[in-house]
Amino acid sequence: KQEVTQIPAALSVPEGENLVLNCSFTDSAIYNLQWFRQDPGKGLTSLLLIQSSQREQTSGRLNASLDKSSGRSTLYIAASQPGDSATYLCAVRWIDRDDKIIFGKGTRLHILP
Amino acid sequence: GAVVSQHPSWVICKSGTSVKIECRSLDFQATTMFWYRQFPKQSLMLMATSNEGSKATYEQGVEKDKFLINHASLTLSTLTVTSAHPEDSSFYICSASPSGISYEQYFGPGTRLTVT
């Protein structure tokens, strides 16, 4: 069964710290992996999309890496700010599932001012 | 670009009634739209995939007669929750894939449904 797991479920860190969110997935035959941000009661904002042939993607203070062989991805947030507080979702699209996306349960991040 | 809207953003209905949620792609055509539901502190679970002009494909365990999906145009898909029950209360999110770009999905802001 293809699954996406995110650990930890929740994380609190002081403002200014660098942090890493983890995502693991079963079955390395992925098409791509995507990180989203979700604010409470809101929809999803796409942060970074990594194709299976890529190792990492960067956008501003965010850097996402992908290691297909180990079934892992990390989202690195530099110099965290209170505005980064949100739930971060990892989502995987596998080659054999057309365009369906499987989401992890997310990591609820709280940046302490 | 690539904006998806949902209407309403929240709705309260009584048990036994039906409620319709709209999903629109505002600045692109979407051959395929997806409907997800999300329970508190849980992940998004795909309910069904709809393709314009054809019947929706439902995920295992989703009752197609309860969750009616219509994708009548390249910019509009609707989800109707029929004979709603309190356990149907959830956050419903749609997404849309631009025609010809199947790996991209743009998400709507979600609809909070509360059934009393």
mmCIF file of C-alpha atoms in Angstrom:
data_model
loop_
_atom_site.group_PDB
_atom_site.id
_atom_site.type_symbol
_atom_site.label_atom_id
_atom_site.label_comp_id
_atom_site.label_asym_id
_atom_site.label_seq_id
_atom_site.Cartn_x
_atom_site.Cartn_y
_atom_site.Cartn_z
ATOM 1 C CA LYS A 1 0.000 0.000 0.000
ATOM 2 C CA GLN A 2 1.316 3.422 -0.926
ATOM 3 C CA GLU A 3 1.472 5.706 2.080
ATOM 4 C CA VAL A 4 2.922 9.038 3.119
ATOM 5 C CA THR A 5 4.062 9.595 6.684
ATOM 6 C CA GLN A 6 5.045 12.845 8.334
ATOM 7 C CA ILE A 7 6.873 13.067 11.613
ATOM 8 C CA PRO A 8 6.539 14.863 13.941
ATOM 9 C CA ALA A 9 2.823 15.582 13.963
ATOM 10 C CA ALA A 10 3.481 18.887 15.718
ATOM 11 C CA LEU A 11 6.514 21.067 16.297
ATOM 12 C CA SER A 12 7.158 24.279 18.224
ATOM 13 C CA VAL A 13 10.360 26.230 17.765
ATOM 14 C CA PRO A 14 11.535 29.724 18.734
ATOM 15 C CA GLU A 15 11.551 32.405 16.085
ATOM 16 C CA GLY A 16 14.746 32.638 14.090
ATOM 17 C CA GLU A 17 15.679 28.979 14.248
ATOM 18 C CA ASN A 18 16.252 26.809 11.227
ATOM 19 C CA LEU A 19 14.093 23.697 11.152
ATOM 20 C CA VAL A 20 13.490 20.527 9.182
ATOM 21 C CA LEU A 21 10.219 18.778 8.507
ATOM 22 C CA ASN A 22 10.290 15.146 7.489
ATOM 23 C CA CYS A 23 8.251 13.133 5.031
ATOM 24 C CA SER A 24 8.617 9.460 4.193
ATOM 25 C CA PHE A 25 6.839 7.417 1.571
ATOM 26 C CA THR A 26 6.533 3.792 0.620
ATOM 27 C CA ASP A 27 7.351 2.689 -2.931
ATOM 28 C CA SER A 28 10.077 4.711 -4.611
ATOM 29 C CA ALA A 29 8.383 4.713 -8.038
ATOM 30 C CA ILE A 30 7.078 8.221 -7.646
ATOM 31 C CA TYR A 31 6.224 10.789 -10.276
ATOM 32 C CA ASN A 32 6.740 13.774 -8.033
ATOM 33 C CA LEU A 33 6.512 15.021 -4.458
ATOM 34 C CA GLN A 34 5.000 18.278 -3.345
ATOM 35 C CA TRP A 35 5.012 20.310 -0.166
ATOM 36 C CA PHE A 36 1.985 22.386 0.750
ATOM 37 C CA ARG A 37 1.129 24.842 3.447
ATOM 38 C CA GLN A 38 -2.326 24.942 5.018
ATOM 39 C CA ASP A 39 -3.472 27.655 7.388
ATOM 40 C CA PRO A 40 -6.279 26.814 9.851
ATOM 41 C CA GLY A 41 -9.612 26.454 8.072
ATOM 42 C CA LYS A 42 -8.064 27.327 4.727
ATOM 43 C CA GLY A 43 -7.140 25.614 1.518
ATOM 44 C CA LEU A 44 -3.702 24.569 0.349
ATOM 45 C CA THR A 45 -0.830 26.672 -0.891
ATOM 46 C CA SER A 46 1.749 24.855 -2.966
ATOM 47 C CA LEU A 47 5.269 25.562 -1.730
ATOM 48 C CA LEU A 48 7.588 23.334 -3.718
ATOM 49 C CA LEU A 49 7.197 20.597 -6.298
ATOM 50 C CA ILE A 50 10.045 18.140 -6.851
ATOM 51 C CA GLN A 51 9.983 15.921 -9.906
ATOM 52 C CA SER A 52 11.301 12.385 -9.493
ATOM 53 C CA SER A 53 14.442 13.255 -11.458
ATOM 54 C CA GLN A 54 15.308 16.144 -9.157
ATOM 55 C CA ARG A 55 17.135 16.110 -5.828
ATOM 56 C CA GLU A 56 15.991 19.427 -4.436
ATOM 57 C CA GLN A 57 14.038 22.605 -5.015
ATOM 58 C CA THR A 58 14.456 26.002 -3.401
ATOM 59 C CA SER A 59 12.151 28.950 -2.961
ATOM 60 C CA GLY A 60 13.255 31.799 -0.736
ATOM 61 C CA ARG A 61 13.832 30.470 2.769
ATOM 62 C CA LEU A 62 12.483 27.057 1.833
ATOM 63 C CA ASN A 63 14.451 24.123 0.527
ATOM 64 C CA ALA A 64 12.992 20.719 -0.191
ATOM 65 C CA SER A 65 15.093 17.652 -0.843
ATOM 66 C CA LEU A 66 14.153 14.296 -2.276
ATOM 67 C CA ASP A 67 15.839 10.922 -1.825
ATOM 68 C CA LYS A 68 13.783 8.411 -3.745
ATOM 69 C CA SER A 69 15.895 5.407 -2.865
ATOM 70 C CA SER A 70 15.290 5.880 0.837
ATOM 71 C CA GLY A 71 11.742 7.133 0.385
ATOM 72 C CA ARG A 72 12.347 10.434 2.120
ATOM 73 C CA SER A 73 11.919 14.127 1.634
ATOM 74 C CA THR A 74 12.743 17.009 3.927
ATOM 75 C CA LEU A 75 11.509 20.577 3.985
ATOM 76 C CA TYR A 76 14.075 22.956 5.405
ATOM 77 C CA ILE A 77 12.881 26.331 6.645
ATOM 78 C CA ALA A 78 15.591 28.884 7.353
ATOM 79 C CA ALA A 79 15.310 31.714 9.859
ATOM 80 C CA SER A 80 11.773 30.806 10.903
ATOM 81 C CA GLN A 81 9.208 33.564 11.453
ATOM 82 C CA PRO A 82 5.864 33.612 13.311
ATOM 83 C CA GLY A 83 4.160 33.861 9.930
ATOM 84 C CA ASP A 84 5.510 30.421 9.087
ATOM 85 C CA SER A 85 3.126 28.916 11.644
ATOM 86 C CA ALA A 86 0.832 26.568 9.727
ATOM 87 C CA THR A 87 0.374 22.912 8.873
ATOM 88 C CA TYR A 88 2.784 21.600 6.280
ATOM 89 C CA LEU A 89 1.597 18.746 4.118
ATOM 90 C CA CYS A 90 3.696 16.418 2.054
ATOM 91 C CA ALA A 91 2.015 14.829 -0.957
ATOM 92 C CA VAL A 92 3.214 12.175 -3.363
ATOM 93 C CA ARG A 93 2.083 11.203 -6.821
ATOM 94 C CA TRP A 94 3.048 7.705 -7.845
ATOM 95 C CA ILE A 95 3.669 6.638 -11.422
ATOM 96 C CA ASP A 96 1.069 3.896 -11.383
ATOM 97 C CA ARG A 97 -1.722 6.058 -9.953
ATOM 98 C CA ASP A 98 -2.143 8.511 -12.793
ATOM 99 C CA ASP A 99 -2.627 11.961 -11.361
ATOM 100 C CA LYS A 100 -3.870 11.011 -7.908
ATOM 101 C CA ILE A 101 -2.076 12.589 -4.984
ATOM 102 C CA ILE A 102 -1.662 10.921 -1.598
ATOM 103 C CA PHE A 103 -1.212 13.263 1.328
ATOM 104 C CA GLY A 104 0.513 12.812 4.631
ATOM 105 C CA LYS A 105 -1.269 13.936 7.788
ATOM 106 C CA GLY A 106 0.923 16.980 8.040
ATOM 107 C CA THR A 107 3.154 18.623 10.615
ATOM 108 C CA ARG A 108 1.586 21.446 12.609
ATOM 109 C CA LEU A 109 4.302 24.033 13.028
ATOM 110 C CA HIS A 110 4.181 26.769 15.644
ATOM 111 C CA ILE A 111 6.865 29.442 15.655
ATOM 112 C CA LEU A 112 7.204 31.059 19.051
ATOM 113 C CA PRO A 113 7.707 34.841 18.908
ATOM 114 C CA GLY B 1 -2.934 32.710 -12.553
ATOM 115 C CA ALA B 2 -4.328 29.224 -11.830
ATOM 116 C CA VAL B 3 -6.969 30.277 -9.331
ATOM 117 C CA VAL B 4 -9.616 27.884 -8.083
ATOM 118 C CA SER B 5 -12.623 29.093 -6.150
ATOM 119 C CA GLN B 6 -15.200 27.264 -4.069
ATOM 120 C CA HIS B 7 -18.661 28.323 -3.069
ATOM 121 C CA PRO B 8 -19.854 28.501 -0.416
ATOM 122 C CA SER B 9 -16.888 28.835 1.916
ATOM 123 C CA TRP B 10 -19.000 27.474 4.731
ATOM 124 C CA VAL B 11 -22.478 26.048 5.057
ATOM 125 C CA ILE B 12 -24.682 24.750 7.840
ATOM 126 C CA CYS B 13 -27.521 22.423 6.968
ATOM 127 C CA LYS B 14 -29.964 20.196 8.772
ATOM 128 C CA SER B 15 -29.822 16.417 8.741
ATOM 129 C CA GLY B 16 -31.619 14.928 5.803
ATOM 130 C CA THR B 17 -31.180 17.885 3.493
ATOM 131 C CA SER B 18 -28.872 18.126 0.504
ATOM 132 C CA VAL B 19 -26.175 20.693 -0.054
ATOM 133 C CA LYS B 20 -24.274 21.603 -3.216
ATOM 134 C CA ILE B 21 -20.691 22.837 -3.300
ATOM 135 C CA GLU B 22 -19.257 24.474 -6.403
ATOM 136 C CA CYS B 23 -15.677 24.397 -7.592
ATOM 137 C CA ARG B 24 -14.581 26.746 -10.361
ATOM 138 C CA SER B 25 -11.324 27.245 -12.196
ATOM 139 C CA LEU B 26 -11.297 30.994 -12.771
ATOM 140 C CA ASP B 27 -8.527 31.539 -15.292
ATOM 141 C CA PHE B 28 -7.908 28.183 -16.900
ATOM 142 C CA GLN B 29 -9.763 25.224 -18.284
ATOM 143 C CA ALA B 30 -9.686 22.073 -16.229
ATOM 144 C CA THR B 31 -10.326 18.726 -17.836
ATOM 145 C CA THR B 32 -9.994 17.024 -14.486
ATOM 146 C CA MET B 33 -11.136 18.107 -11.063
ATOM 147 C CA PHE B 34 -10.694 16.345 -7.751
ATOM 148 C CA TRP B 35 -12.712 16.347 -4.556
ATOM 149 C CA TYR B 36 -11.124 15.772 -1.164
ATOM 150 C CA ARG B 37 -12.437 15.745 2.362
ATOM 151 C CA GLN B 38 -10.469 16.531 5.455
ATOM 152 C CA PHE B 39 -11.398 15.732 9.053
ATOM 153 C CA PRO B 40 -9.859 17.799 11.879
ATOM 154 C CA LYS B 41 -6.144 17.167 12.247
ATOM 155 C CA GLN B 42 -6.310 14.570 9.491
ATOM 156 C CA SER B 43 -4.965 14.496 6.001
ATOM 157 C CA LEU B 44 -6.844 15.183 2.818
ATOM 158 C CA MET B 45 -8.512 12.064 1.503
ATOM 159 C CA LEU B 46 -9.353 11.864 -2.169
ATOM 160 C CA MET B 47 -13.057 11.187 -2.638
ATOM 161 C CA ALA B 48 -13.409 11.209 -6.384
ATOM 162 C CA THR B 49 -11.951 12.326 -9.665
ATOM 163 C CA SER B 50 -14.185 13.975 -12.208
ATOM 164 C CA ASN B 51 -13.519 14.477 -15.883
ATOM 165 C CA GLU B 52 -15.484 16.960 -17.922
ATOM 166 C CA GLY B 53 -18.368 15.318 -19.701
ATOM 167 C CA SER B 54 -18.034 11.903 -18.099
ATOM 168 C CA LYS B 55 -18.943 10.153 -14.881
ATOM 169 C CA ALA B 56 -16.780 10.658 -11.832
ATOM 170 C CA THR B 57 -14.462 7.943 -10.565
ATOM 171 C CA TYR B 58 -14.955 7.359 -6.863
ATOM 172 C CA GLU B 59 -12.358 6.096 -4.429
ATOM 173 C CA GLN B 60 -13.010 2.909 -2.540
ATOM 174 C CA GLY B 61 -15.392 3.428 0.335
ATOM 175 C CA VAL B 62 -16.971 6.620 -1.011
ATOM 176 C CA GLU B 63 -20.695 6.311 -1.697
ATOM 177 C CA LYS B 64 -21.355 7.618 -5.161
ATOM 178 C CA ASP B 65 -25.087 7.916 -4.525
ATOM 179 C CA LYS B 66 -24.466 10.075 -1.499
ATOM 180 C CA PHE B 67 -21.789 12.305 -2.966
ATOM 181 C CA LEU B 68 -22.997 13.308 -6.404
ATOM 182 C CA ILE B 69 -20.387 14.891 -8.627
ATOM 183 C CA ASN B 70 -21.100 16.734 -11.836
ATOM 184 C CA HIS B 71 -18.431 18.196 -14.111
ATOM 185 C CA ALA B 72 -20.546 19.853 -16.714
ATOM 186 C CA SER B 73 -18.006 22.284 -18.110
ATOM 187 C CA LEU B 74 -14.264 22.811 -18.264
ATOM 188 C CA THR B 75 -14.475 25.375 -15.464
ATOM 189 C CA LEU B 76 -17.098 24.003 -13.103
ATOM 190 C CA SER B 77 -17.527 20.900 -10.989
ATOM 191 C CA THR B 78 -20.142 20.444 -8.290
ATOM 192 C CA LEU B 79 -20.337 18.132 -5.303
ATOM 193 C CA THR B 80 -23.772 17.486 -3.841
ATOM 194 C CA VAL B 81 -23.992 15.847 -0.445
ATOM 195 C CA THR B 82 -27.384 14.161 -0.405
ATOM 196 C CA SER B 83 -29.370 13.366 2.724
ATOM 197 C CA ALA B 84 -26.643 14.836 4.854
ATOM 198 C CA HIS B 85 -25.878 13.441 8.300
ATOM 199 C CA PRO B 86 -23.762 14.912 11.113
ATOM 200 C CA GLU B 87 -20.935 12.510 10.225
ATOM 201 C CA ASP B 88 -20.716 14.220 6.832
ATOM 202 C CA SER B 89 -19.542 17.364 8.586
ATOM 203 C CA SER B 90 -16.074 17.999 7.260
ATOM 204 C CA PHE B 91 -13.877 20.318 5.238
ATOM 205 C CA TYR B 92 -14.289 19.683 1.521
ATOM 206 C CA ILE B 93 -11.542 20.828 -0.831
ATOM 207 C CA CYS B 94 -11.501 20.662 -4.597
ATOM 208 C CA SER B 95 -8.588 20.897 -6.971
ATOM 209 C CA ALA B 96 -8.315 21.321 -10.705
ATOM 210 C CA SER B 97 -5.758 20.246 -13.272
ATOM 211 C CA PRO B 98 -5.220 22.463 -16.289
ATOM 212 C CA SER B 99 -6.146 20.700 -19.484
ATOM 213 C CA GLY B 100 -3.110 18.903 -20.865
ATOM 214 C CA ILE B 101 -1.047 19.268 -17.673
ATOM 215 C CA SER B 102 -2.119 16.305 -15.612
ATOM 216 C CA TYR B 103 0.570 16.535 -12.965
ATOM 217 C CA GLU B 104 -0.434 19.983 -11.751
ATOM 218 C CA GLN B 105 -3.292 20.437 -9.322
ATOM 219 C CA TYR B 106 -4.460 23.799 -8.069
ATOM 220 C CA PHE B 107 -6.488 23.753 -4.895
ATOM 221 C CA GLY B 108 -9.549 25.690 -3.888
ATOM 222 C CA PRO B 109 -9.907 27.366 -0.489
ATOM 223 C CA GLY B 110 -12.226 24.688 0.844
ATOM 224 C CA THR B 111 -15.804 24.530 2.106
ATOM 225 C CA ARG B 112 -16.634 23.877 5.723
ATOM 226 C CA LEU B 113 -19.820 21.794 5.973
ATOM 227 C CA THR B 114 -21.599 21.427 9.292
ATOM 228 C CA VAL B 115 -24.637 19.185 9.489
ATOM 229 C CA THR B 116 -26.837 19.691 12.539
#
